[in-house]
Amino acid sequence: KNEVEQSPQNLTAQEGEFITINCSYSVGISALHWLQQHPGGGIVSLFMLSSGKKKHGRLIATINIQEKHSSLHITASHPRDSAVYICAVRAGDSNYQLIWGAGTKLIIKP
Amino acid sequence: GAGVSQTPSNKVTEKGKYVELRCDPISGHTALYWYRQSLGQGPEFLIYFQGTGAADDSGLPNDRFFAVRPEGSVSTLKIQRTERGDSAVYLCASSLTGVGSEAFFGQGTRLTVV
């Protein structure tokens, strides 16, 4: 069983839909990252969370430490949001290494 | 520039050759990380620098891989006697302190060994 699991693996939605991507982890963590990777592009850090909720524009990230679960939400989705979204956790006992989820490939159709 | 810069963006080399990949972190960031991402997989940790020293090089796959950061800013990942299996995107990231601080990633260097 992977230490970081994301769901769904693939998601296709229409422009304007509310998107939710989930991340569950099984290790103790000091922080959780949500990152975005475009095809052929580098990785962009969206959020780093250790508790609660963060919002940036149309993106919202939440984390529940007790349940070891985080969600990334996109409101009013747009085709330019199409990318792979990756959840990565910084393990509590080795806080410079990231344990990566497999990613969620999101396609937003116009 | 304001972000993490990696050069070259693409590198094609012949099997057996030596390559160097460069990472310019965000100014003032003391922590620097190298990751490798093979096709269809998540990034794999290679090495972590805190300042000039390699705090953790446990992710380097073998002794053909070596990385330096002599002045605590720019880092170079060096691969000797390249093999086709080394083909991947090599990602560099930096963070302000390395402890609880957010990592910022470069665009990566796509290495193809033919």
mmCIF file of C-alpha atoms in Angstrom:
data_model
loop_
_atom_site.group_PDB
_atom_site.id
_atom_site.type_symbol
_atom_site.label_atom_id
_atom_site.label_comp_id
_atom_site.label_asym_id
_atom_site.label_seq_id
_atom_site.Cartn_x
_atom_site.Cartn_y
_atom_site.Cartn_z
ATOM 1 C CA LYS A 1 0.000 0.000 0.000
ATOM 2 C CA ASN A 2 1.391 3.394 -0.956
ATOM 3 C CA GLU A 3 1.994 5.812 1.870
ATOM 4 C CA VAL A 4 0.277 8.597 -0.071
ATOM 5 C CA GLU A 5 -2.782 7.811 -2.125
ATOM 6 C CA GLN A 6 -4.704 10.163 -4.355
ATOM 7 C CA SER A 7 -8.113 9.867 -5.872
ATOM 8 C CA PRO A 8 -9.293 9.971 -8.493
ATOM 9 C CA GLN A 9 -6.381 9.056 -10.764
ATOM 10 C CA ASN A 10 -8.077 10.739 -13.697
ATOM 11 C CA LEU A 11 -10.813 13.326 -13.751
ATOM 12 C CA THR A 12 -12.543 14.938 -16.718
ATOM 13 C CA ALA A 13 -15.030 17.724 -16.099
ATOM 14 C CA GLN A 14 -16.785 20.545 -17.897
ATOM 15 C CA GLU A 15 -15.705 24.149 -17.570
ATOM 16 C CA GLY A 16 -17.277 25.760 -14.543
ATOM 17 C CA GLU A 17 -17.609 22.592 -12.469
ATOM 18 C CA PHE A 18 -16.433 22.373 -8.868
ATOM 19 C CA ILE A 19 -13.496 19.982 -8.648
ATOM 20 C CA THR A 20 -12.332 17.953 -5.663
ATOM 21 C CA ILE A 21 -9.145 15.908 -5.532
ATOM 22 C CA ASN A 22 -8.447 13.800 -2.468
ATOM 23 C CA CYS A 23 -5.243 12.722 -0.759
ATOM 24 C CA SER A 24 -4.910 10.198 2.061
ATOM 25 C CA TYR A 25 -1.670 9.322 3.787
ATOM 26 C CA SER A 26 -0.614 6.730 6.308
ATOM 27 C CA VAL A 27 2.495 8.271 7.879
ATOM 28 C CA GLY A 28 3.000 10.995 10.427
ATOM 29 C CA ILE A 29 3.682 14.242 8.660
ATOM 30 C CA SER A 30 4.961 17.702 9.399
ATOM 31 C CA ALA A 31 3.428 19.234 6.259
ATOM 32 C CA LEU A 32 1.492 18.392 3.135
ATOM 33 C CA HIS A 33 2.050 19.954 -0.274
ATOM 34 C CA TRP A 34 -0.273 20.310 -3.214
ATOM 35 C CA LEU A 35 1.586 20.807 -6.474
ATOM 36 C CA GLN A 36 0.622 21.289 -10.096
ATOM 37 C CA GLN A 37 2.456 19.884 -13.085
ATOM 38 C CA HIS A 38 1.584 20.817 -16.649
ATOM 39 C CA PRO A 39 2.482 18.473 -19.537
ATOM 40 C CA GLY A 40 6.152 18.932 -20.325
ATOM 41 C CA GLY A 41 6.414 21.541 -17.613
ATOM 42 C CA GLY A 42 7.914 21.817 -14.239
ATOM 43 C CA ILE A 43 6.210 21.538 -10.904
ATOM 44 C CA VAL A 44 4.544 24.514 -9.278
ATOM 45 C CA SER A 45 3.854 24.534 -5.583
ATOM 46 C CA LEU A 46 0.252 25.482 -4.879
ATOM 47 C CA PHE A 47 -0.033 25.058 -1.126
ATOM 48 C CA MET A 48 1.845 23.845 1.876
ATOM 49 C CA LEU A 49 -0.429 22.883 4.776
ATOM 50 C CA SER A 50 0.089 21.639 8.275
ATOM 51 C CA SER A 51 -3.442 22.295 9.538
ATOM 52 C CA GLY A 52 -6.760 23.823 8.618
ATOM 53 C CA LYS A 53 -7.479 25.415 5.305
ATOM 54 C CA LYS A 54 -5.806 27.706 2.772
ATOM 55 C CA LYS A 55 -7.292 29.594 -0.162
ATOM 56 C CA HIS A 56 -5.612 31.149 -3.150
ATOM 57 C CA GLY A 57 -7.835 32.499 -5.876
ATOM 58 C CA ARG A 58 -10.075 29.673 -7.074
ATOM 59 C CA LEU A 59 -8.044 27.036 -5.249
ATOM 60 C CA ILE A 60 -8.810 25.811 -1.749
ATOM 61 C CA ALA A 61 -6.860 23.211 0.190
ATOM 62 C CA THR A 62 -7.938 21.595 3.436
ATOM 63 C CA ILE A 63 -6.307 19.110 5.725
ATOM 64 C CA ASN A 64 -7.603 16.938 8.564
ATOM 65 C CA ILE A 65 -4.624 15.743 10.563
ATOM 66 C CA GLN A 66 -6.647 13.313 12.688
ATOM 67 C CA GLU A 67 -8.090 11.604 9.628
ATOM 68 C CA LYS A 68 -4.841 11.901 7.631
ATOM 69 C CA HIS A 69 -6.689 13.339 4.709
ATOM 70 C CA SER A 70 -6.445 16.427 2.532
ATOM 71 C CA SER A 71 -8.523 17.782 -0.303
ATOM 72 C CA LEU A 72 -7.803 20.227 -3.090
ATOM 73 C CA HIS A 73 -10.806 22.061 -4.492
ATOM 74 C CA ILE A 74 -11.044 24.147 -7.637
ATOM 75 C CA THR A 75 -14.038 26.425 -7.990
ATOM 76 C CA ALA A 76 -15.328 27.621 -11.384
ATOM 77 C CA SER A 77 -12.888 25.321 -13.186
ATOM 78 C CA HIS A 78 -11.345 26.470 -16.448
ATOM 79 C CA PRO A 79 -9.528 24.593 -19.252
ATOM 80 C CA ARG A 80 -6.256 26.190 -18.157
ATOM 81 C CA ASP A 81 -6.606 24.271 -14.879
ATOM 82 C CA SER A 82 -5.941 21.073 -16.855
ATOM 83 C CA ALA A 83 -2.811 19.552 -15.355
ATOM 84 C CA VAL A 84 -1.604 16.821 -13.049
ATOM 85 C CA TYR A 85 -2.168 17.657 -9.396
ATOM 86 C CA ILE A 86 0.182 15.993 -6.974
ATOM 87 C CA CYS A 87 -0.087 15.554 -3.234
ATOM 88 C CA ALA A 88 3.204 15.145 -1.392
ATOM 89 C CA VAL A 89 3.827 14.855 2.327
ATOM 90 C CA ARG A 90 6.824 15.770 4.353
ATOM 91 C CA ALA A 91 7.326 12.892 6.759
ATOM 92 C CA GLY A 92 7.525 13.938 10.367
ATOM 93 C CA ASP A 93 10.813 12.239 11.075
ATOM 94 C CA SER A 94 12.574 13.284 7.893
ATOM 95 C CA ASN A 95 11.224 16.632 7.044
ATOM 96 C CA TYR A 96 13.236 17.366 3.948
ATOM 97 C CA GLN A 97 12.152 14.355 1.946
ATOM 98 C CA LEU A 98 8.793 14.367 0.246
ATOM 99 C CA ILE A 99 6.666 11.257 -0.199
ATOM 100 C CA TRP A 100 4.716 11.707 -3.389
ATOM 101 C CA GLY A 101 1.276 10.618 -4.465
ATOM 102 C CA ALA A 102 0.811 9.278 -7.978
ATOM 103 C CA GLY A 103 -0.980 12.417 -9.108
ATOM 104 C CA THR A 104 -4.436 13.172 -10.439
ATOM 105 C CA LYS A 105 -4.719 14.022 -14.108
ATOM 106 C CA LEU A 106 -7.376 16.690 -14.507
ATOM 107 C CA ILE A 107 -8.877 17.657 -17.850
ATOM 108 C CA ILE A 108 -11.337 20.530 -18.015
ATOM 109 C CA LYS A 109 -13.314 20.653 -21.239
ATOM 110 C CA PRO A 110 -14.623 23.975 -22.574
ATOM 111 C CA GLY B 1 15.271 35.690 -11.724
ATOM 112 C CA ALA B 2 12.647 35.252 -9.062
ATOM 113 C CA GLY B 3 12.239 31.487 -9.347
ATOM 114 C CA VAL B 4 14.341 28.350 -9.410
ATOM 115 C CA SER B 5 16.176 28.109 -12.707
ATOM 116 C CA GLN B 6 17.480 24.898 -14.240
ATOM 117 C CA THR B 7 19.739 24.583 -17.251
ATOM 118 C CA PRO B 8 19.710 23.133 -19.768
ATOM 119 C CA SER B 9 15.999 22.532 -20.197
ATOM 120 C CA ASN B 10 16.739 19.595 -22.475
ATOM 121 C CA LYS B 11 19.841 17.464 -22.830
ATOM 122 C CA VAL B 12 20.415 14.583 -25.208
ATOM 123 C CA THR B 13 23.568 12.605 -24.671
ATOM 124 C CA GLU B 14 25.076 9.363 -25.819
ATOM 125 C CA LYS B 15 25.327 6.369 -23.536
ATOM 126 C CA GLY B 16 28.576 6.447 -21.615
ATOM 127 C CA LYS B 17 29.009 10.211 -21.708
ATOM 128 C CA TYR B 18 29.284 12.588 -18.744
ATOM 129 C CA VAL B 19 26.627 15.240 -18.112
ATOM 130 C CA GLU B 20 26.170 18.150 -15.744
ATOM 131 C CA LEU B 21 22.835 19.630 -14.816
ATOM 132 C CA ARG B 22 22.672 23.024 -13.165
ATOM 133 C CA CYS B 23 20.250 24.482 -10.648
ATOM 134 C CA ASP B 24 20.044 28.134 -9.599
ATOM 135 C CA PRO B 25 17.873 28.314 -6.486
ATOM 136 C CA ILE B 26 15.910 31.290 -5.262
ATOM 137 C CA SER B 27 18.311 33.799 -3.752
ATOM 138 C CA GLY B 28 18.655 33.338 -0.012
ATOM 139 C CA HIS B 29 17.272 29.809 0.071
ATOM 140 C CA THR B 30 19.559 27.636 2.137
ATOM 141 C CA ALA B 31 17.942 24.314 1.276
ATOM 142 C CA LEU B 32 18.202 22.723 -2.153
ATOM 143 C CA TYR B 33 16.803 19.403 -3.327
ATOM 144 C CA TRP B 34 17.272 17.283 -6.407
ATOM 145 C CA TYR B 35 14.591 14.870 -7.581
ATOM 146 C CA ARG B 36 14.310 12.592 -10.592
ATOM 147 C CA GLN B 37 11.045 11.868 -12.351
ATOM 148 C CA SER B 38 10.840 8.987 -14.770
ATOM 149 C CA LEU B 39 8.038 8.798 -17.296
ATOM 150 C CA GLY B 40 4.690 8.077 -15.664
ATOM 151 C CA GLN B 41 6.055 8.111 -12.129
ATOM 152 C CA GLY B 42 6.214 10.537 -9.258
ATOM 153 C CA PRO B 43 9.454 12.343 -8.423
ATOM 154 C CA GLU B 44 12.118 10.344 -6.610
ATOM 155 C CA PHE B 45 14.311 12.042 -4.023
ATOM 156 C CA LEU B 46 18.017 12.161 -4.872
ATOM 157 C CA ILE B 47 19.851 14.543 -2.556
ATOM 158 C CA TYR B 48 19.288 17.407 -0.143
ATOM 159 C CA PHE B 49 21.706 20.258 0.550
ATOM 160 C CA GLN B 50 21.621 22.531 3.555
ATOM 161 C CA GLY B 51 24.013 25.315 2.660
ATOM 162 C CA THR B 52 27.118 23.877 1.064
ATOM 163 C CA GLY B 53 26.841 20.426 2.565
ATOM 164 C CA ALA B 54 24.862 17.412 1.449
ATOM 165 C CA ALA B 55 22.676 16.692 4.464
ATOM 166 C CA ASP B 56 21.215 13.592 2.854
ATOM 167 C CA ASP B 57 22.440 11.898 -0.304
ATOM 168 C CA SER B 58 20.682 8.615 0.350
ATOM 169 C CA GLY B 59 18.588 8.934 -2.794
ATOM 170 C CA LEU B 60 21.498 8.934 -5.225
ATOM 171 C CA PRO B 61 21.074 5.634 -7.081
ATOM 172 C CA ASN B 62 24.769 4.739 -7.404
ATOM 173 C CA ASP B 63 28.253 6.210 -7.477
ATOM 174 C CA ARG B 64 27.846 7.491 -11.026
ATOM 175 C CA PHE B 65 25.729 10.275 -9.548
ATOM 176 C CA PHE B 66 27.281 13.152 -7.651
ATOM 177 C CA ALA B 67 26.116 16.642 -6.726
ATOM 178 C CA VAL B 68 27.882 19.723 -5.422
ATOM 179 C CA ARG B 69 26.902 23.108 -4.079
ATOM 180 C CA PRO B 70 30.279 24.737 -3.386
ATOM 181 C CA GLU B 71 29.106 28.224 -2.421
ATOM 182 C CA GLY B 72 25.735 27.354 -0.974
ATOM 183 C CA SER B 73 23.734 28.659 -3.914
ATOM 184 C CA VAL B 74 24.091 27.096 -7.380
ATOM 185 C CA SER B 75 24.148 23.314 -7.439
ATOM 186 C CA THR B 76 25.371 20.952 -10.137
ATOM 187 C CA LEU B 77 24.205 17.364 -10.502
ATOM 188 C CA LYS B 78 26.838 15.284 -12.255
ATOM 189 C CA ILE B 79 26.237 11.950 -13.921
ATOM 190 C CA GLN B 80 29.141 9.843 -15.144
ATOM 191 C CA ARG B 81 29.001 7.043 -17.704
ATOM 192 C CA THR B 82 25.366 7.735 -18.458
ATOM 193 C CA GLU B 83 23.011 4.840 -19.104
ATOM 194 C CA ARG B 84 19.700 4.740 -20.956
ATOM 195 C CA GLY B 85 17.953 4.173 -17.637
ATOM 196 C CA ASP B 86 19.148 7.596 -16.480
ATOM 197 C CA SER B 87 16.742 9.217 -18.936
ATOM 198 C CA ALA B 88 14.285 11.240 -16.876
ATOM 199 C CA VAL B 89 13.330 14.753 -15.879
ATOM 200 C CA TYR B 90 15.651 16.011 -13.181
ATOM 201 C CA LEU B 91 13.920 18.471 -10.884
ATOM 202 C CA CYS B 92 15.521 20.933 -8.534
ATOM 203 C CA ALA B 93 13.750 22.690 -5.688
ATOM 204 C CA SER B 94 14.800 25.171 -3.047
ATOM 205 C CA SER B 95 13.298 26.341 0.199
ATOM 206 C CA LEU B 96 14.144 29.123 2.606
ATOM 207 C CA THR B 97 15.273 27.025 5.532
ATOM 208 C CA GLY B 98 14.507 23.434 4.687
ATOM 209 C CA VAL B 99 12.621 22.915 7.914
ATOM 210 C CA GLY B 100 8.918 23.534 7.540
ATOM 211 C CA SER B 101 9.431 25.963 4.688
ATOM 212 C CA GLU B 102 7.772 25.630 1.331
ATOM 213 C CA ALA B 103 9.730 24.163 -1.556
ATOM 214 C CA PHE B 104 9.745 25.907 -4.923
ATOM 215 C CA PHE B 105 10.507 23.878 -8.009
ATOM 216 C CA GLY B 106 12.360 24.582 -11.205
ATOM 217 C CA GLN B 107 11.076 23.577 -14.628
ATOM 218 C CA GLY B 108 13.353 20.575 -14.714
ATOM 219 C CA THR B 109 15.962 19.282 -17.119
ATOM 220 C CA ARG B 110 14.795 16.552 -19.455
ATOM 221 C CA LEU B 111 17.727 14.186 -19.925
ATOM 222 C CA THR B 112 17.622 11.679 -22.754
ATOM 223 C CA VAL B 113 20.381 9.106 -23.033
ATOM 224 C CA VAL B 114 20.523 7.484 -26.467
#
